[in-house]
Amino acid sequence: MDEEQPVVDAAQPGGTPDIPGTGHVDDVVGPDPLVIRDAATGAAVPDAFQRLWNPHRMAYIDAGRDGKGRGHEDDCPFCEAPRKSDEDALIVARGEHAYVLLNLFPYNNGHLLVCPYRHVPLYDEATAEETREMAELTQTAMRVLREVSHCDGFNIGMNQGEIAGAGVAAHLHQHIVPRWASDSNFFPIIARTKSMSQLLGDTRRLVAEGWPAAD
């Protein structure tokens, strides 16, 4: 004979009786409690992905929706950065035609971007002077990163156009991502999460101090 199954209330402890599969957190500032819905009873189709909620990135996403950095020089973050101080813009080096700064959303510690000052979207639209200096800055960045971070390798590349994954498609930028033998552990592979061990300001200072002085 089958065991009698206990009757389980659809609402979780502390939940809202007329909303099945909910609970709430009491110690939240505001007139109403924070309602938490149980995924097992909510309207959802489960998949293999875990979610790391990063609401602060909405500022970056909304900027793209408003056209910022998508063809408008007056609100492009890579046009705006050189007008700020090196510390505020996370710039580590300035050249004549291009400059180097830290990525605000790094894939790894020391993730750098090399950008021309000129607001141009594609690599084949850059001038010979811009491409030459971007190449020289890239080589210098690699040497400095090896010196200050003792990295084992690099990923270097450009995403050309929004369809190719460019975050700011209207302004050309090259990624320089230092790599270490142990940087692909279970955390990014299983949890889809990167553990950043150094603050951006500290990284900028180390790279800037290691950058060779201009002749």
mmCIF file of C-alpha atoms in Angstrom:
data_model
loop_
_atom_site.group_PDB
_atom_site.id
_atom_site.type_symbol
_atom_site.label_atom_id
_atom_site.label_comp_id
_atom_site.label_asym_id
_atom_site.label_seq_id
_atom_site.Cartn_x
_atom_site.Cartn_y
_atom_site.Cartn_z
ATOM 1 C CA MET A 1 0.000 0.000 0.000
ATOM 2 C CA ASP A 2 1.322 3.425 -0.937
ATOM 3 C CA GLU A 3 2.401 5.688 1.857
ATOM 4 C CA GLU A 4 0.079 8.571 2.491
ATOM 5 C CA GLN A 5 1.733 11.732 1.201
ATOM 6 C CA PRO A 6 1.615 14.791 3.451
ATOM 7 C CA VAL A 7 -0.408 17.748 2.283
ATOM 8 C CA VAL A 8 1.904 20.659 1.540
ATOM 9 C CA ASP A 9 0.582 24.190 1.556
ATOM 10 C CA ALA A 10 1.301 25.908 -1.768
ATOM 11 C CA ALA A 11 2.486 29.024 -0.001
ATOM 12 C CA GLN A 12 5.931 28.854 1.543
ATOM 13 C CA PRO A 13 6.380 29.786 5.230
ATOM 14 C CA GLY A 14 5.692 33.461 5.644
ATOM 15 C CA GLY A 15 4.369 33.651 2.093
ATOM 16 C CA THR A 16 1.336 35.221 0.549
ATOM 17 C CA PRO A 17 -1.627 32.789 0.774
ATOM 18 C CA ASP A 18 -3.220 33.909 -2.493
ATOM 19 C CA ILE A 19 0.058 33.658 -4.432
ATOM 20 C CA PRO A 20 1.169 30.005 -4.569
ATOM 21 C CA GLY A 21 4.828 29.243 -4.207
ATOM 22 C CA THR A 22 5.853 32.463 -2.512
ATOM 23 C CA GLY A 23 7.691 33.424 0.633
ATOM 24 C CA HIS A 24 8.910 36.750 1.892
ATOM 25 C CA VAL A 25 11.752 38.373 3.788
ATOM 26 C CA ASP A 26 10.632 40.483 6.728
ATOM 27 C CA ASP A 27 13.719 42.611 7.378
ATOM 28 C CA VAL A 28 13.439 44.714 4.216
ATOM 29 C CA VAL A 29 13.062 48.476 4.410
ATOM 30 C CA GLY A 30 9.782 49.550 2.843
ATOM 31 C CA PRO A 31 6.039 49.256 3.272
ATOM 32 C CA ASP A 32 5.801 45.728 1.839
ATOM 33 C CA PRO A 33 7.872 42.598 2.414
ATOM 34 C CA LEU A 34 10.185 41.321 -0.306
ATOM 35 C CA VAL A 35 8.317 38.520 -2.065
ATOM 36 C CA ILE A 36 10.346 35.526 -3.195
ATOM 37 C CA ARG A 37 8.739 33.142 -5.671
ATOM 38 C CA ASP A 38 9.540 29.449 -5.633
ATOM 39 C CA ALA A 39 10.797 28.442 -9.093
ATOM 40 C CA ALA A 40 9.194 25.018 -8.719
ATOM 41 C CA THR A 41 5.695 26.495 -8.713
ATOM 42 C CA GLY A 42 6.286 29.655 -10.726
ATOM 43 C CA ALA A 43 5.732 30.056 -14.464
ATOM 44 C CA ALA A 44 9.121 28.914 -15.708
ATOM 45 C CA VAL A 45 10.895 26.323 -17.813
ATOM 46 C CA PRO A 46 14.080 25.174 -16.044
ATOM 47 C CA ASP A 47 17.359 25.045 -17.959
ATOM 48 C CA ALA A 48 21.027 24.292 -17.263
ATOM 49 C CA PHE A 49 22.076 27.846 -16.431
ATOM 50 C CA GLN A 50 22.629 29.501 -13.065
ATOM 51 C CA ARG A 51 21.861 33.216 -12.855
ATOM 52 C CA LEU A 52 24.206 35.783 -11.346
ATOM 53 C CA TRP A 53 22.046 38.858 -10.941
ATOM 54 C CA ASN A 54 23.974 42.058 -11.761
ATOM 55 C CA PRO A 55 21.420 44.891 -11.773
ATOM 56 C CA HIS A 56 24.195 47.516 -11.836
ATOM 57 C CA ARG A 57 24.862 46.534 -15.464
ATOM 58 C CA MET A 58 21.498 48.000 -16.476
ATOM 59 C CA ALA A 59 23.149 51.419 -16.642
ATOM 60 C CA TYR A 60 25.483 50.028 -19.299
ATOM 61 C CA ILE A 61 22.644 48.277 -21.159
ATOM 62 C CA ASP A 62 20.294 51.270 -21.019
ATOM 63 C CA ALA A 63 23.048 53.498 -22.377
ATOM 64 C CA GLY A 64 23.165 51.274 -25.432
ATOM 65 C CA ARG A 65 19.389 51.451 -25.875
ATOM 66 C CA ASP A 66 19.546 55.237 -25.770
ATOM 67 C CA GLY A 67 22.170 55.305 -28.489
ATOM 68 C CA LYS A 68 25.088 56.102 -26.198
ATOM 69 C CA GLY A 69 28.249 54.716 -27.711
ATOM 70 C CA ARG A 70 26.267 53.410 -30.688
ATOM 71 C CA GLY A 71 27.275 56.059 -33.192
ATOM 72 C CA HIS A 72 27.026 59.221 -31.106
ATOM 73 C CA GLU A 73 30.417 60.756 -30.387
ATOM 74 C CA ASP A 74 29.033 63.164 -27.784
ATOM 75 C CA ASP A 75 28.005 60.363 -25.402
ATOM 76 C CA CYS A 76 30.529 57.628 -26.281
ATOM 77 C CA PRO A 77 32.375 56.322 -23.181
ATOM 78 C CA PHE A 78 35.636 55.950 -25.151
ATOM 79 C CA CYS A 79 35.399 59.549 -26.361
ATOM 80 C CA GLU A 80 34.561 60.747 -22.846
ATOM 81 C CA ALA A 81 37.332 58.847 -21.029
ATOM 82 C CA PRO A 82 40.318 60.920 -22.289
ATOM 83 C CA ARG A 83 38.626 64.096 -21.029
ATOM 84 C CA LYS A 84 38.781 62.781 -17.459
ATOM 85 C CA SER A 85 41.751 62.237 -15.182
ATOM 86 C CA ASP A 86 43.667 58.995 -15.584
ATOM 87 C CA GLU A 87 42.440 57.804 -12.189
ATOM 88 C CA ASP A 88 38.766 58.524 -12.888
ATOM 89 C CA ALA A 89 38.831 57.008 -16.375
ATOM 90 C CA LEU A 90 41.116 54.079 -15.408
ATOM 91 C CA ILE A 91 43.583 55.158 -18.116
ATOM 92 C CA VAL A 92 47.072 53.658 -17.809
ATOM 93 C CA ALA A 93 48.795 55.280 -20.815
ATOM 94 C CA ARG A 94 48.123 57.991 -23.414
ATOM 95 C CA GLY A 95 49.710 58.080 -26.854
ATOM 96 C CA GLU A 96 49.419 60.518 -29.734
ATOM 97 C CA HIS A 97 46.654 58.707 -31.619
ATOM 98 C CA ALA A 98 45.445 56.072 -29.111
ATOM 99 C CA TYR A 99 45.333 55.326 -25.399
ATOM 100 C CA VAL A 100 45.081 52.373 -23.000
ATOM 101 C CA LEU A 101 42.587 51.936 -20.176
ATOM 102 C CA LEU A 102 41.191 49.190 -17.953
ATOM 103 C CA ASN A 103 37.978 47.445 -18.891
ATOM 104 C CA LEU A 104 35.265 48.389 -16.402
ATOM 105 C CA PHE A 105 33.879 44.834 -16.641
ATOM 106 C CA PRO A 106 37.091 42.763 -16.812
ATOM 107 C CA TYR A 107 37.261 39.123 -17.844
ATOM 108 C CA ASN A 108 40.464 38.832 -15.782
ATOM 109 C CA ASN A 109 42.544 41.089 -13.565
ATOM 110 C CA GLY A 110 44.493 43.485 -15.780
ATOM 111 C CA HIS A 111 42.038 43.340 -18.703
ATOM 112 C CA LEU A 112 43.042 46.334 -20.860
ATOM 113 C CA LEU A 113 41.473 48.111 -23.827
ATOM 114 C CA VAL A 114 43.433 49.959 -26.526
ATOM 115 C CA CYS A 115 41.358 52.684 -28.220
ATOM 116 C CA PRO A 116 42.010 55.369 -30.804
ATOM 117 C CA TYR A 117 40.996 58.851 -29.718
ATOM 118 C CA ARG A 118 39.086 59.261 -32.956
ATOM 119 C CA HIS A 119 35.500 58.028 -32.945
ATOM 120 C CA VAL A 120 35.726 55.307 -35.591
ATOM 121 C CA PRO A 121 33.898 51.936 -35.437
ATOM 122 C CA LEU A 122 35.892 49.488 -37.556
ATOM 123 C CA TYR A 123 39.532 48.455 -37.785
ATOM 124 C CA ASP A 124 39.681 48.954 -41.548
ATOM 125 C CA GLU A 125 38.548 52.564 -41.070
ATOM 126 C CA ALA A 126 41.483 53.420 -38.779
ATOM 127 C CA THR A 127 44.382 55.366 -40.221
ATOM 128 C CA ALA A 128 47.874 53.940 -40.616
ATOM 129 C CA GLU A 129 49.034 56.100 -37.698
ATOM 130 C CA GLU A 130 46.213 54.827 -35.465
ATOM 131 C CA THR A 131 46.795 51.163 -36.278
ATOM 132 C CA ARG A 132 50.562 51.554 -35.837
ATOM 133 C CA GLU A 133 50.215 53.146 -32.412
ATOM 134 C CA MET A 134 47.531 50.670 -31.300
ATOM 135 C CA ALA A 135 49.934 47.839 -32.204
ATOM 136 C CA GLU A 136 52.797 49.502 -30.331
ATOM 137 C CA LEU A 137 50.623 50.125 -27.250
ATOM 138 C CA THR A 138 49.467 46.506 -27.359
ATOM 139 C CA GLN A 139 53.056 45.242 -27.359
ATOM 140 C CA THR A 140 53.993 47.563 -24.493
ATOM 141 C CA ALA A 141 50.894 46.502 -22.528
ATOM 142 C CA MET A 142 51.881 42.848 -22.883
ATOM 143 C CA ARG A 143 55.397 43.536 -21.565
ATOM 144 C CA VAL A 144 54.073 45.592 -18.638
ATOM 145 C CA LEU A 145 51.449 43.004 -17.680
ATOM 146 C CA ARG A 146 54.063 40.254 -17.712
ATOM 147 C CA GLU A 147 56.244 42.358 -15.427
ATOM 148 C CA VAL A 148 53.615 43.437 -12.901
ATOM 149 C CA SER A 149 51.249 40.435 -12.899
ATOM 150 C CA HIS A 150 53.484 37.534 -14.021
ATOM 151 C CA CYS A 151 50.813 36.268 -16.425
ATOM 152 C CA ASP A 152 51.387 33.181 -18.569
ATOM 153 C CA GLY A 153 49.631 34.251 -21.767
ATOM 154 C CA PHE A 154 47.130 36.608 -23.402
ATOM 155 C CA ASN A 155 43.874 36.728 -25.310
ATOM 156 C CA ILE A 156 44.012 39.658 -27.745
ATOM 157 C CA GLY A 157 41.245 40.601 -30.149
ATOM 158 C CA MET A 158 38.513 42.914 -31.400
ATOM 159 C CA ASN A 159 34.755 42.460 -31.708
ATOM 160 C CA GLN A 160 33.694 44.337 -34.828
ATOM 161 C CA GLY A 161 30.053 45.402 -34.810
ATOM 162 C CA GLU A 162 27.190 44.671 -32.425
ATOM 163 C CA ILE A 163 26.407 41.382 -34.173
ATOM 164 C CA ALA A 164 29.944 40.218 -33.317
ATOM 165 C CA GLY A 165 29.554 41.089 -29.642
ATOM 166 C CA ALA A 166 31.057 44.578 -29.472
ATOM 167 C CA GLY A 167 29.782 46.272 -26.312
ATOM 168 C CA VAL A 168 30.464 49.755 -27.705
ATOM 169 C CA ALA A 169 30.275 49.061 -31.415
ATOM 170 C CA ALA A 170 30.675 52.653 -32.575
ATOM 171 C CA HIS A 171 34.180 53.133 -31.147
ATOM 172 C CA LEU A 172 37.023 50.797 -32.080
ATOM 173 C CA HIS A 173 38.743 49.080 -29.149
ATOM 174 C CA GLN A 174 41.063 46.115 -28.770
ATOM 175 C CA HIS A 175 40.975 43.751 -25.797
ATOM 176 C CA ILE A 176 44.118 42.559 -24.029
ATOM 177 C CA VAL A 177 43.252 39.879 -21.463
ATOM 178 C CA PRO A 178 46.100 38.407 -19.387
ATOM 179 C CA ARG A 179 45.822 34.701 -18.652
ATOM 180 C CA TRP A 180 47.270 32.456 -15.958
ATOM 181 C CA ALA A 181 47.578 28.699 -15.903
ATOM 182 C CA SER A 182 45.159 28.512 -12.964
ATOM 183 C CA ASP A 183 42.612 31.159 -13.968
ATOM 184 C CA SER A 184 40.056 28.701 -15.389
ATOM 185 C CA ASN A 185 39.034 26.860 -12.231
ATOM 186 C CA PHE A 186 35.647 25.414 -11.323
ATOM 187 C CA PHE A 187 34.205 28.819 -10.410
ATOM 188 C CA PRO A 188 33.869 30.321 -13.918
ATOM 189 C CA ILE A 189 33.282 26.938 -15.539
ATOM 190 C CA ILE A 190 30.557 25.618 -13.227
ATOM 191 C CA ALA A 191 29.185 28.769 -11.615
ATOM 192 C CA ARG A 192 29.700 31.066 -14.651
ATOM 193 C CA THR A 193 31.306 33.542 -12.237
ATOM 194 C CA LYS A 194 34.693 35.249 -12.229
ATOM 195 C CA SER A 195 36.506 35.916 -8.970
ATOM 196 C CA MET A 196 38.383 39.220 -9.233
ATOM 197 C CA SER A 197 41.162 39.426 -6.661
ATOM 198 C CA GLN A 198 42.264 43.023 -7.251
ATOM 199 C CA LEU A 199 40.403 46.325 -7.285
ATOM 200 C CA LEU A 200 40.392 48.244 -10.569
ATOM 201 C CA GLY A 201 42.099 51.264 -9.015
ATOM 202 C CA ASP A 202 44.937 49.133 -7.687
ATOM 203 C CA THR A 203 45.351 47.417 -11.045
ATOM 204 C CA ARG A 204 45.438 50.764 -12.860
ATOM 205 C CA ARG A 205 48.115 52.079 -10.509
ATOM 206 C CA LEU A 206 50.340 49.009 -10.915
ATOM 207 C CA VAL A 207 50.119 49.017 -14.714
ATOM 208 C CA ALA A 208 50.555 52.798 -14.972
ATOM 209 C CA GLU A 209 53.611 52.724 -12.694
ATOM 210 C CA GLY A 210 55.091 49.904 -14.753
ATOM 211 C CA TRP A 211 54.499 51.686 -18.065
ATOM 212 C CA PRO A 212 57.773 52.972 -19.610
ATOM 213 C CA ALA A 213 58.198 56.727 -19.699
ATOM 214 C CA ALA A 214 57.834 58.416 -23.094
ATOM 215 C CA ASP A 215 61.099 59.291 -24.821
#
